[in-house]
Amino acid sequence: MEVSHVRANGLSVTGKGECRVTQIAVETPLQVLEHEPYLQVTWRDTQTSARGFVVIDQLVTGIATGGLRMRPGCTLGEVSELAREMTLKMGAFGIHVGGAKGGIDFDSADPRAEEVRERFLQAVRPLLERFWVTAGDLGTQQEQLDRAFARVGIDETSFHAAVVRSPAEADVRARIRQAFSTRTEGLKLSELVGGFGVAEAALAALEHRRIAAATARAVVQGFGAMGGSTALYLARAGVKIVGITDSQGLILNTSRGLDVDLLLSARSPGGVIDRSVLRDDDVERPGDSWLDQDVDVLVPAAVSYSITADNCDRIRGTLVVEAANVPTTAEAEQRLLDRGVTVVPDFIANTGAAAGAWWVILGEVVSPAGACSRLSSQIRPLVRDLMSRADETVTSMRTTAVRFAKENSQRMIREYGGAVAFRDLFPDTSQEGQLAGGDREPAAGFPSAPDITEAVIHPNAAFPASADVLDAPLEIDRQPAGAFPAYWPGPADSASGQA
């Protein structure tokens, strides 16, 4: 087995299975941002045709985060762009870690996939030991990834690089086990918080455009983990979900809306809805007709680049809220902007799962309930402020948000360190002090839609006013989750992190 040892940007990496580290420019939309990734790794499997990639876009506090996907045709350019998205997500939400991503060009349905994934993890182990915190992604379930980490002897969790930085590893591991094993309405943390964040972003955008949730209409493209939970929480807030697509087409009900709970109960693990449960007035249409619907909100929650220059003129909605990663091409987004359609970018709208995981790791929340409360308190004012500045400067919300996230990332590098951390990843305060009296959400049922809307309209003091959103640094104080408004239903938490 060939072993190579090289140095890129001052970071040494030793790999197995022909693991190479390169530092080359990649022709992707990232070039528009005038940005080059910090580190790129290319791996070639010795037993199959699989190739793998790791891109560390940026290190903050000496660490970076981003999932590991596995799909046929995965490329270095794709992984680079997604790693940049992770940098923007962390920057926008003031989480002091950088962005990264991993990808394996191999079919996850192949019976050899588990072995390929394990060989890849072993090859890039030096990164996983200290620098790269990874998680499940397309073609890789979190449970699969954790098992693979254990089998190659790294850890029981893919969050290893963060866990070992804590002075209280046992506490961090206990928090992670609790938060990621808890299910709320059948949803795991990543599913629940991810879709909840997209719904919150959409509700904030509707509020900014002075469209009441109770009168709003929406279509969701894709009914997997992200699309399903987004539809659920939009409907709970009073938005009428008139259309949902899956791989078999569009299900539509423009008069009274769809019964989202019913469709979720009939959803397969792959996000396909059993048509036998459809009501008499639910109709089916071709899948691409989701674009043509006369609605206020379109939520692309399926694949990348589903909205292009060829089809964007069909959109009749006012808002596009991106749940999938990069679902809108740059040309399509500009044409939508020219028509007055606002695109809420993915790295703002769909950051809930990543942010929730990090808040659990850092001990700032200890449950899905706390993560949702924290997320709402941040994403609502952030969306409104970014939309206000975009309106004032007649630019896209993405342009405004990219600048904000980049400036915030640079501030965190100055404060915490970049490749070499000079301030610890974990706060100095003890777990007991951090969670004292906090993160105890009520165990009551889900509040009514008016309560949801009312509970989250108060701006958090950590966010500057809209006029200063790009000029003032985002100050995230290390408050316990109990300091944020709590309205999400879930089991009460104790200060020890045990429900």
Short mmCIF file of C-alpha atoms in Angstrom, two decimals:
data_model
loop_
_atom_site.label_atom_id
_atom_site.label_comp_id
_atom_site.label_asym_id
_atom_site.label_seq_id
_atom_site.Cartn_x
_atom_site.Cartn_y
_atom_site.Cartn_z
CA MET A 1 0.00 0.00 0.00
CA GLU A 2 1.43 3.32 -0.99
CA VAL A 3 1.82 5.98 1.67
CA SER A 4 2.50 9.61 0.89
CA HIS A 5 3.47 12.44 3.22
CA VAL A 6 3.23 16.03 2.04
CA ARG A 7 2.62 19.49 3.47
CA ALA A 8 0.07 22.03 2.24
CA ASN A 9 -0.39 25.47 3.73
CA GLY A 10 1.62 24.37 6.74
CA LEU A 11 -0.59 21.38 7.63
CA SER A 12 1.05 17.95 7.49
CA VAL A 13 -1.06 14.99 6.44
CA THR A 14 -0.12 11.33 6.25
CA GLY A 15 -2.45 9.13 4.24
CA LYS A 16 -2.92 5.51 3.23
CA GLY A 17 -4.34 4.07 0.08
CA GLU A 18 -2.68 6.63 -2.20
CA CYS A 19 -3.89 9.66 -0.26
CA ARG A 20 -2.62 12.86 -1.87
CA VAL A 21 -2.90 16.42 -0.67
CA THR A 22 -3.11 19.10 -3.30
CA GLN A 23 -3.57 22.84 -3.31
CA ILE A 24 -5.00 23.73 -6.70
CA ALA A 25 -7.58 26.14 -8.02
CA VAL A 26 -10.90 24.50 -8.90
CA GLU A 27 -13.14 25.96 -11.57
CA THR A 28 -16.36 26.21 -9.62
CA PRO A 29 -18.72 29.03 -8.61
CA LEU A 30 -16.38 29.52 -5.65
CA GLN A 31 -14.14 31.53 -7.92
CA VAL A 32 -16.73 34.28 -7.83
CA LEU A 33 -15.99 34.65 -4.13
CA GLU A 34 -12.26 35.08 -4.86
CA HIS A 35 -11.51 32.32 -2.43
CA GLU A 36 -9.21 29.32 -2.49
CA PRO A 37 -9.68 26.42 -0.07
CA TYR A 38 -7.14 25.99 2.69
CA LEU A 39 -6.50 22.31 1.97
CA GLN A 40 -7.61 19.70 -0.56
CA VAL A 41 -7.08 15.96 -0.29
CA THR A 42 -7.58 13.38 -3.05
CA TRP A 43 -7.69 9.65 -2.26
CA ARG A 44 -7.80 6.67 -4.62
CA ASP A 45 -9.00 3.32 -3.33
CA THR A 46 -6.67 0.40 -3.96
CA GLN A 47 -9.44 -2.23 -4.21
CA THR A 48 -12.18 -0.50 -6.21
CA SER A 49 -12.53 2.41 -8.62
CA ALA A 50 -13.65 4.70 -5.79
CA ARG A 51 -12.07 8.08 -5.32
CA GLY A 52 -12.49 10.32 -2.31
CA PHE A 53 -11.96 13.96 -1.47
CA VAL A 54 -11.65 16.14 1.61
CA VAL A 55 -11.66 19.91 1.38
CA ILE A 56 -10.92 22.04 4.42
CA ASP A 57 -12.11 25.40 3.24
CA GLN A 58 -11.12 27.31 6.37
CA LEU A 59 -9.93 26.54 9.88
CA VAL A 60 -11.23 28.49 12.87
CA THR A 61 -9.97 27.53 16.32
CA GLY A 62 -7.89 24.96 14.47
CA ILE A 63 -10.94 22.96 13.41
CA ALA A 64 -13.47 22.67 10.56
CA THR A 65 -16.81 20.92 10.14
CA GLY A 66 -18.80 19.37 7.29
CA GLY A 67 -20.45 16.08 6.34
CA LEU A 68 -19.22 13.11 4.33
CA ARG A 69 -21.27 12.24 1.27
CA MET A 70 -21.07 9.20 -0.99
CA ARG A 71 -22.54 9.20 -4.46
CA PRO A 72 -21.50 8.15 -7.97
CA GLY A 73 -19.95 11.07 -9.82
CA CYS A 74 -18.94 13.07 -6.75
CA THR A 75 -16.12 15.47 -7.70
CA LEU A 76 -13.49 17.59 -6.03
CA GLY A 77 -15.22 20.70 -7.35
CA GLU A 78 -18.51 19.66 -5.76
CA VAL A 79 -16.86 18.98 -2.42
CA SER A 80 -15.00 22.31 -2.59
CA GLU A 81 -18.18 24.25 -3.14
CA LEU A 82 -19.96 22.48 -0.30
CA ALA A 83 -17.01 23.09 2.01
CA ARG A 84 -17.24 26.80 1.22
CA GLU A 85 -20.94 26.65 2.05
CA MET A 86 -20.05 25.24 5.46
CA THR A 87 -17.67 28.14 6.10
CA LEU A 88 -20.48 30.56 5.29
CA LYS A 89 -22.95 28.67 7.49
CA MET A 90 -20.65 28.76 10.50
CA GLY A 91 -19.77 32.39 9.88
CA ALA A 92 -23.36 33.51 9.50
CA PHE A 93 -24.36 31.92 12.79
CA GLY A 94 -21.27 32.92 14.74
CA ILE A 95 -20.06 29.37 15.44
CA HIS A 96 -16.29 29.48 15.88
CA VAL A 97 -15.31 26.61 13.58
CA GLY A 98 -14.40 26.57 9.91
CA GLY A 99 -15.98 24.80 6.95
CA ALA A 100 -15.05 21.46 5.41
CA LYS A 101 -16.60 18.64 3.41
CA GLY A 102 -15.84 15.10 2.37
CA GLY A 103 -17.03 13.14 -0.64
CA ILE A 104 -16.57 9.66 -2.08
CA ASP A 105 -17.23 8.93 -5.74
CA PHE A 106 -18.93 5.56 -5.24
CA ASP A 107 -22.46 4.15 -5.15
CA SER A 108 -23.68 3.96 -1.54
CA ALA A 109 -25.99 1.09 -2.56
CA ASP A 110 -23.05 -1.05 -3.64
CA PRO A 111 -22.46 -3.92 -1.18
CA ARG A 112 -18.82 -2.82 -0.93
CA ALA A 113 -19.74 0.72 0.15
CA GLU A 114 -19.13 0.18 3.87
CA GLU A 115 -15.64 -1.17 3.25
CA VAL A 116 -14.85 1.69 0.86
CA ARG A 117 -16.00 4.24 3.42
CA GLU A 118 -13.85 2.65 6.12
CA ARG A 119 -10.74 2.64 3.91
CA PHE A 120 -11.35 6.29 3.12
CA LEU A 121 -11.65 7.17 6.81
CA GLN A 122 -8.45 5.29 7.58
CA ALA A 123 -6.65 7.14 4.80
CA VAL A 124 -7.64 10.60 6.03
CA ARG A 125 -7.46 9.68 9.70
CA PRO A 126 -4.92 12.42 10.58
CA LEU A 127 -7.51 15.01 9.63
CA LEU A 128 -10.30 13.24 11.52
CA GLU A 129 -8.17 12.90 14.65
CA ARG A 130 -7.67 16.62 15.08
CA PHE A 131 -8.96 18.97 12.39
CA TRP A 132 -12.14 17.71 10.65
CA VAL A 133 -15.45 17.10 12.45
CA THR A 134 -17.70 15.24 10.03
CA ALA A 135 -21.25 13.90 10.03
CA GLY A 136 -23.78 12.10 7.87
CA ASP A 137 -24.67 13.47 4.46
CA LEU A 138 -26.04 12.31 1.12
CA GLY A 139 -25.45 8.54 0.88
CA THR A 140 -24.03 8.33 4.42
CA GLN A 141 -26.24 7.96 7.45
CA GLN A 142 -24.93 9.18 10.79
CA GLU A 143 -25.30 5.72 12.30
CA GLN A 144 -23.25 4.22 9.46
CA LEU A 145 -20.56 6.82 9.92
CA ASP A 146 -20.31 6.32 13.68
CA ARG A 147 -20.02 2.54 13.18
CA ALA A 148 -17.27 3.08 10.61
CA PHE A 149 -15.38 5.37 12.99
CA ALA A 150 -15.55 2.69 15.67
CA ARG A 151 -14.42 -0.09 13.32
CA VAL A 152 -11.33 1.80 12.15
CA GLY A 153 -10.49 2.60 15.76
CA ILE A 154 -10.99 6.36 15.84
CA ASP A 155 -13.95 6.81 18.19
CA GLU A 156 -17.61 5.96 18.73
CA THR A 157 -18.62 9.29 17.21
CA SER A 158 -17.70 11.15 14.02
CA PHE A 159 -17.49 14.31 16.15
CA HIS A 160 -14.20 12.97 17.55
CA ALA A 161 -11.98 15.94 16.65
CA ALA A 162 -14.18 18.25 18.72
CA VAL A 163 -14.86 15.85 21.59
CA VAL A 164 -11.19 15.29 22.35
CA ARG A 165 -10.64 19.03 22.64
CA SER A 166 -12.98 19.21 25.64
CA PRO A 167 -11.62 19.12 29.20
CA ALA A 168 -14.74 17.07 30.04
CA GLU A 169 -14.99 14.46 27.28
CA ALA A 170 -17.45 12.26 29.16
CA ASP A 171 -19.93 15.13 29.48
CA VAL A 172 -19.69 15.95 25.78
CA ARG A 173 -20.22 12.32 24.79
CA ALA A 174 -23.24 12.06 27.08
CA ARG A 175 -24.78 15.20 25.57
CA ILE A 176 -24.25 13.89 22.06
CA ARG A 177 -25.74 10.47 22.84
CA GLN A 178 -28.79 12.01 24.48
CA ALA A 179 -29.47 14.67 21.85
CA PHE A 180 -28.99 12.40 18.86
CA SER A 181 -30.99 9.50 20.28
CA THR A 182 -33.99 11.64 21.21
CA ARG A 183 -36.85 11.67 18.72
CA THR A 184 -39.56 14.31 18.60
CA GLU A 185 -42.62 13.30 16.58
CA GLY A 186 -40.50 10.52 15.11
CA LEU A 187 -37.77 12.89 13.89
CA LYS A 188 -34.10 12.79 14.83
CA LEU A 189 -32.24 15.96 15.79
CA SER A 190 -30.74 16.61 12.35
CA GLU A 191 -34.08 16.10 10.59
CA LEU A 192 -36.09 18.09 13.09
CA VAL A 193 -33.80 21.11 13.48
CA GLY A 194 -32.88 21.25 9.79
CA GLY A 195 -36.43 21.54 8.52
CA PHE A 196 -37.47 23.69 11.47
CA GLY A 197 -34.77 26.21 10.53
CA VAL A 198 -35.92 26.36 6.91
CA ALA A 199 -39.49 26.95 8.07
CA GLU A 200 -38.34 29.69 10.45
CA ALA A 201 -36.38 31.36 7.64
CA ALA A 202 -39.44 31.24 5.40
CA LEU A 203 -41.70 32.66 8.12
CA ALA A 204 -39.25 35.52 8.77
CA ALA A 205 -39.11 36.28 5.04
CA LEU A 206 -42.90 36.27 4.81
CA GLU A 207 -43.09 38.61 7.78
CA HIS A 208 -40.58 40.97 6.15
CA ARG A 209 -42.68 41.03 2.99
CA ARG A 210 -45.76 41.66 5.15
CA ILE A 211 -47.43 38.39 4.18
CA ALA A 212 -49.27 36.74 7.06
CA ALA A 213 -48.45 33.08 7.59
CA ALA A 214 -52.17 32.28 7.83
CA THR A 215 -52.72 33.54 4.27
CA ALA A 216 -49.49 32.22 2.74
CA ARG A 217 -49.25 29.30 0.32
CA ALA A 218 -46.20 27.12 -0.27
CA VAL A 219 -44.87 24.28 -2.40
CA VAL A 220 -42.09 21.99 -1.19
CA GLN A 221 -39.94 20.15 -3.73
CA GLY A 222 -38.67 16.95 -2.14
CA PHE A 223 -40.15 15.02 0.78
CA GLY A 224 -37.11 13.52 2.43
CA ALA A 225 -35.82 14.45 5.87
CA MET A 226 -35.41 18.15 5.11
CA GLY A 227 -38.44 18.65 2.89
CA GLY A 228 -40.76 16.65 5.12
CA SER A 229 -39.91 18.51 8.31
CA THR A 230 -39.98 21.88 6.52
CA ALA A 231 -43.49 21.18 5.26
CA LEU A 232 -44.55 20.03 8.73
CA TYR A 233 -43.42 23.15 10.57
CA LEU A 234 -44.66 25.55 7.91
CA ALA A 235 -48.06 23.90 8.17
CA ARG A 236 -47.96 24.09 11.96
CA ALA A 237 -47.35 27.84 11.65
CA GLY A 238 -50.47 28.23 9.51
CA VAL A 239 -48.98 28.20 6.01
CA LYS A 240 -51.10 26.28 3.50
CA ILE A 241 -48.92 23.62 1.82
CA VAL A 242 -50.59 23.26 -1.57
CA GLY A 243 -47.96 21.08 -3.25
CA ILE A 244 -45.32 18.49 -2.37
CA THR A 245 -43.12 16.58 -4.79
CA ASP A 246 -41.32 13.28 -4.47
CA SER A 247 -39.58 11.10 -7.05
CA GLN A 248 -42.98 10.09 -8.52
CA GLY A 249 -44.27 13.60 -9.18
CA LEU A 250 -46.21 16.48 -7.64
CA ILE A 251 -49.15 16.03 -5.26
CA LEU A 252 -51.35 19.11 -5.36
CA ASN A 253 -54.35 20.56 -3.57
CA THR A 254 -54.76 24.26 -4.30
CA SER A 255 -58.13 24.67 -2.58
CA ARG A 256 -57.70 23.41 0.99
CA GLY A 257 -54.05 22.41 0.99
CA LEU A 258 -52.44 19.06 1.68
CA ASP A 259 -52.65 17.08 4.90
CA VAL A 260 -48.93 17.07 5.70
CA ASP A 261 -49.24 14.81 8.73
CA LEU A 262 -51.11 12.25 6.64
CA LEU A 263 -48.47 12.32 3.89
CA LEU A 264 -45.67 12.00 6.43
CA SER A 265 -47.33 8.91 7.87
CA ALA A 266 -47.35 7.40 4.36
CA ARG A 267 -43.76 8.37 3.49
CA SER A 268 -41.14 5.70 2.81
CA PRO A 269 -37.59 6.00 4.19
CA GLY A 270 -36.61 7.28 0.75
CA GLY A 271 -39.18 10.08 0.85
CA VAL A 272 -41.75 8.52 -1.51
CA ILE A 273 -45.43 8.98 -0.61
CA ASP A 274 -47.86 6.06 -0.81
CA ARG A 275 -50.53 7.38 -3.21
CA SER A 276 -53.21 5.16 -1.70
CA VAL A 277 -53.66 7.64 1.18
CA LEU A 278 -54.45 10.61 -1.06
CA ARG A 279 -57.82 12.26 -0.50
CA ASP A 280 -60.41 12.58 -3.25
CA ASP A 281 -59.48 16.17 -4.11
CA ASP A 282 -55.70 15.66 -3.99
CA VAL A 283 -54.40 15.53 -7.56
CA GLU A 284 -51.17 14.40 -9.16
CA ARG A 285 -49.13 16.36 -11.67
CA PRO A 286 -45.71 15.95 -13.34
CA GLY A 287 -42.84 16.59 -10.98
CA ASP A 288 -41.49 19.70 -12.66
CA SER A 289 -44.85 21.49 -12.43
CA TRP A 290 -43.99 22.53 -8.86
CA LEU A 291 -42.33 25.57 -10.42
CA ASP A 292 -45.55 26.81 -12.02
CA GLN A 293 -47.68 27.07 -8.90
CA ASP A 294 -49.12 30.42 -7.82
CA VAL A 295 -47.72 30.48 -4.28
CA ASP A 296 -45.85 32.79 -1.93
CA VAL A 297 -43.03 30.39 -1.05
CA LEU A 298 -41.16 27.77 -3.05
CA VAL A 299 -38.90 25.44 -1.06
CA PRO A 300 -36.40 23.45 -3.18
CA ALA A 301 -35.48 20.61 -0.82
CA ALA A 302 -34.30 17.91 -3.19
CA VAL A 303 -31.19 18.18 -5.36
CA SER A 304 -28.66 20.83 -6.32
CA TYR A 305 -29.27 23.08 -9.33
CA SER A 306 -32.98 22.32 -9.68
CA ILE A 307 -33.71 25.99 -10.51
CA THR A 308 -31.81 27.04 -13.62
CA ALA A 309 -31.84 29.71 -16.30
CA ASP A 310 -33.96 27.35 -18.40
CA ASN A 311 -36.82 27.03 -15.91
CA CYS A 312 -36.64 29.98 -13.51
CA ASP A 313 -39.01 32.11 -15.61
CA ARG A 314 -41.78 29.66 -14.73
CA ILE A 315 -41.61 30.64 -11.06
CA ARG A 316 -44.60 32.68 -9.92
CA GLY A 317 -43.79 32.76 -6.23
CA THR A 318 -42.48 35.71 -4.23
CA LEU A 319 -39.87 33.84 -2.19
CA VAL A 320 -37.54 30.92 -2.83
CA VAL A 321 -36.23 29.49 0.46
CA GLU A 322 -33.41 27.04 -0.19
CA ALA A 323 -33.51 23.85 1.85
CA ALA A 324 -31.25 21.86 -0.47
CA ASN A 325 -27.60 22.77 -0.98
CA VAL A 326 -27.07 25.14 -3.95
CA PRO A 327 -30.43 24.41 -5.62
CA THR A 328 -30.37 27.66 -7.64
CA THR A 329 -27.78 28.50 -10.28
CA ALA A 330 -26.17 31.94 -10.24
CA GLU A 331 -27.75 32.95 -13.55
CA ALA A 332 -31.20 31.85 -12.42
CA GLU A 333 -30.85 33.74 -9.14
CA GLN A 334 -29.94 36.95 -10.97
CA ARG A 335 -32.93 36.62 -13.26
CA LEU A 336 -35.19 36.04 -10.27
CA LEU A 337 -33.74 39.11 -8.56
CA ASP A 338 -34.47 41.18 -11.67
CA ARG A 339 -38.09 40.05 -11.41
CA GLY A 340 -38.33 40.91 -7.72
CA VAL A 341 -38.18 37.33 -6.42
CA THR A 342 -36.10 36.94 -3.25
CA VAL A 343 -33.93 33.86 -2.80
CA VAL A 344 -33.11 33.10 0.84
CA PRO A 345 -29.75 31.33 0.39
CA ASP A 346 -29.11 27.82 1.59
CA PHE A 347 -26.30 28.69 3.98
CA ILE A 348 -28.76 30.86 5.89
CA ALA A 349 -31.94 28.78 5.63
CA ASN A 350 -30.66 25.21 6.01
CA THR A 351 -27.97 25.61 8.67
CA GLY A 352 -30.19 24.30 11.48
CA ALA A 353 -28.82 20.75 11.56
CA ALA A 354 -25.17 21.83 11.62
CA ALA A 355 -25.76 24.63 14.11
CA GLY A 356 -27.84 22.41 16.38
CA ALA A 357 -25.15 19.75 16.44
CA TRP A 358 -22.47 22.27 17.39
CA TRP A 359 -24.59 23.86 20.09
CA VAL A 360 -24.97 20.38 21.60
CA ILE A 361 -21.23 19.67 21.31
CA LEU A 362 -20.32 22.97 22.96
CA GLY A 363 -22.90 22.51 25.69
CA GLU A 364 -24.99 25.53 24.76
CA VAL A 365 -28.10 23.36 24.39
CA VAL A 366 -28.75 19.81 25.54
CA SER A 367 -31.84 18.78 23.57
CA PRO A 368 -33.65 19.16 20.25
CA ALA A 369 -36.03 21.48 22.06
CA GLY A 370 -33.22 23.78 23.12
CA ALA A 371 -31.69 23.70 19.64
CA CYS A 372 -34.97 24.79 18.05
CA SER A 373 -35.45 27.63 20.53
CA ARG A 374 -31.89 28.83 20.01
CA LEU A 375 -32.19 28.56 16.23
CA SER A 376 -35.41 30.54 16.08
CA SER A 377 -33.99 33.32 18.23
CA GLN A 378 -31.10 33.71 15.78
CA ILE A 379 -32.47 32.95 12.33
CA ARG A 380 -35.54 35.18 12.48
CA PRO A 381 -33.71 38.50 13.07
CA LEU A 382 -30.85 37.41 10.81
CA VAL A 383 -33.16 36.82 7.84
CA ARG A 384 -35.02 40.08 8.40
CA ASP A 385 -31.81 42.09 8.74
CA LEU A 386 -30.20 40.58 5.64
CA MET A 387 -33.36 41.16 3.59
CA SER A 388 -33.50 44.78 4.75
CA ARG A 389 -29.91 45.43 3.68
CA ALA A 390 -30.40 43.63 0.37
CA ASP A 391 -33.47 45.78 -0.32
CA GLU A 392 -31.58 48.96 0.55
CA THR A 393 -28.60 48.14 -1.65
CA VAL A 394 -30.65 46.56 -4.48
CA THR A 395 -28.52 43.42 -4.34
CA SER A 396 -29.36 39.77 -3.85
CA MET A 397 -29.78 38.45 -0.35
CA ARG A 398 -26.97 35.99 -1.13
CA THR A 399 -24.50 38.80 -1.88
CA THR A 400 -25.41 40.50 1.36
CA ALA A 401 -25.24 37.28 3.37
CA VAL A 402 -21.91 36.17 1.88
CA ARG A 403 -20.30 39.44 2.87
CA PHE A 404 -21.76 39.22 6.37
CA ALA A 405 -20.64 35.61 6.86
CA LYS A 406 -17.12 36.26 5.53
CA GLU A 407 -16.62 39.27 7.77
CA ASN A 408 -17.90 37.34 10.75
CA SER A 409 -15.58 34.41 9.96
CA GLN A 410 -12.59 36.74 9.81
CA ARG A 411 -13.59 38.27 13.14
CA MET A 412 -13.71 34.83 14.72
CA ILE A 413 -10.29 33.94 13.28
CA ARG A 414 -8.87 37.09 14.84
CA GLU A 415 -10.50 36.23 18.16
CA TYR A 416 -10.07 32.45 18.33
CA GLY A 417 -7.26 31.72 15.89
CA GLY A 418 -7.26 30.03 12.51
CA ALA A 419 -5.06 27.04 11.70
CA VAL A 420 -3.49 27.30 15.14
CA ALA A 421 -6.00 27.94 17.89
CA PHE A 422 -4.88 30.34 20.58
CA ARG A 423 -8.22 30.22 22.36
CA ASP A 424 -9.80 26.94 23.35
CA LEU A 425 -12.71 25.55 21.33
CA PHE A 426 -14.79 25.02 24.46
CA PRO A 427 -15.73 27.90 26.77
CA ASP A 428 -13.92 28.26 30.07
CA THR A 429 -17.08 27.98 32.15
CA SER A 430 -17.96 24.57 33.50
CA GLN A 431 -20.84 22.54 32.17
CA GLU A 432 -22.75 23.04 35.41
CA GLY A 433 -22.35 26.81 35.26
CA GLN A 434 -23.27 26.95 31.61
CA LEU A 435 -26.47 25.00 31.91
CA ALA A 436 -27.57 26.15 35.33
CA GLY A 437 -31.28 26.73 35.15
CA GLY A 438 -31.18 26.64 31.37
CA ASP A 439 -32.52 24.66 28.44
CA ARG A 440 -35.61 23.51 30.29
CA GLU A 441 -38.28 23.62 27.63
CA PRO A 442 -41.91 23.03 28.58
CA ALA A 443 -43.18 19.54 27.95
CA ALA A 444 -46.54 20.82 26.83
CA GLY A 445 -47.95 20.18 23.36
CA PHE A 446 -47.10 22.20 20.30
CA PRO A 447 -48.34 25.80 20.67
CA SER A 448 -50.92 27.21 18.31
CA ALA A 449 -49.79 28.96 15.15
CA PRO A 450 -50.33 32.47 16.58
CA ASP A 451 -48.11 31.55 19.52
CA ILE A 452 -45.34 30.42 17.18
CA THR A 453 -45.41 33.66 15.23
CA GLU A 454 -45.58 35.83 18.34
CA ALA A 455 -42.88 34.05 20.29
CA VAL A 456 -40.05 34.67 17.85
CA ILE A 457 -40.47 38.20 16.56
CA HIS A 458 -38.34 39.80 19.26
CA PRO A 459 -34.79 40.42 18.00
CA ASN A 460 -31.94 38.91 19.95
CA ALA A 461 -29.56 41.47 21.40
CA ALA A 462 -26.64 39.56 19.87
CA PHE A 463 -27.69 40.75 16.42
CA PRO A 464 -27.11 44.33 15.23
CA ALA A 465 -29.93 46.39 13.78
CA SER A 466 -30.53 45.97 10.06
CA ALA A 467 -28.62 49.11 9.15
CA ASP A 468 -25.50 47.72 10.84
CA VAL A 469 -25.80 44.07 9.88
CA LEU A 470 -22.77 44.18 7.58
CA ASP A 471 -20.70 46.70 9.46
CA ALA A 472 -20.94 45.51 13.05
CA PRO A 473 -19.39 42.22 14.23
CA LEU A 474 -21.78 39.55 15.40
CA GLU A 475 -21.24 39.11 19.10
CA ILE A 476 -22.37 35.71 20.30
CA ASP A 477 -22.19 35.57 24.07
CA ARG A 478 -21.96 32.11 25.58
CA GLN A 479 -25.33 32.16 27.24
CA PRO A 480 -27.06 28.94 28.23
CA ALA A 481 -29.98 27.94 26.07
CA GLY A 482 -32.34 28.91 28.86
CA ALA A 483 -31.53 32.54 28.13
CA PHE A 484 -33.32 32.23 24.80
CA PRO A 485 -37.11 32.10 24.37
CA ALA A 486 -38.30 28.51 24.62
CA TYR A 487 -41.51 27.45 22.95
CA TRP A 488 -40.57 24.16 21.31
CA PRO A 489 -42.29 21.10 22.82
CA GLY A 490 -40.05 18.40 24.16
CA PRO A 491 -38.90 16.62 27.29
CA ALA A 492 -37.69 18.84 30.10
CA ASP A 493 -33.92 18.85 30.46
CA SER A 494 -31.85 18.77 33.58
CA ALA A 495 -28.63 20.62 34.15
CA SER A 496 -26.77 17.32 33.90
CA GLY A 497 -27.93 16.86 30.34
CA GLN A 498 -30.16 13.90 31.11
CA ALA A 499 -33.85 14.08 30.17
#
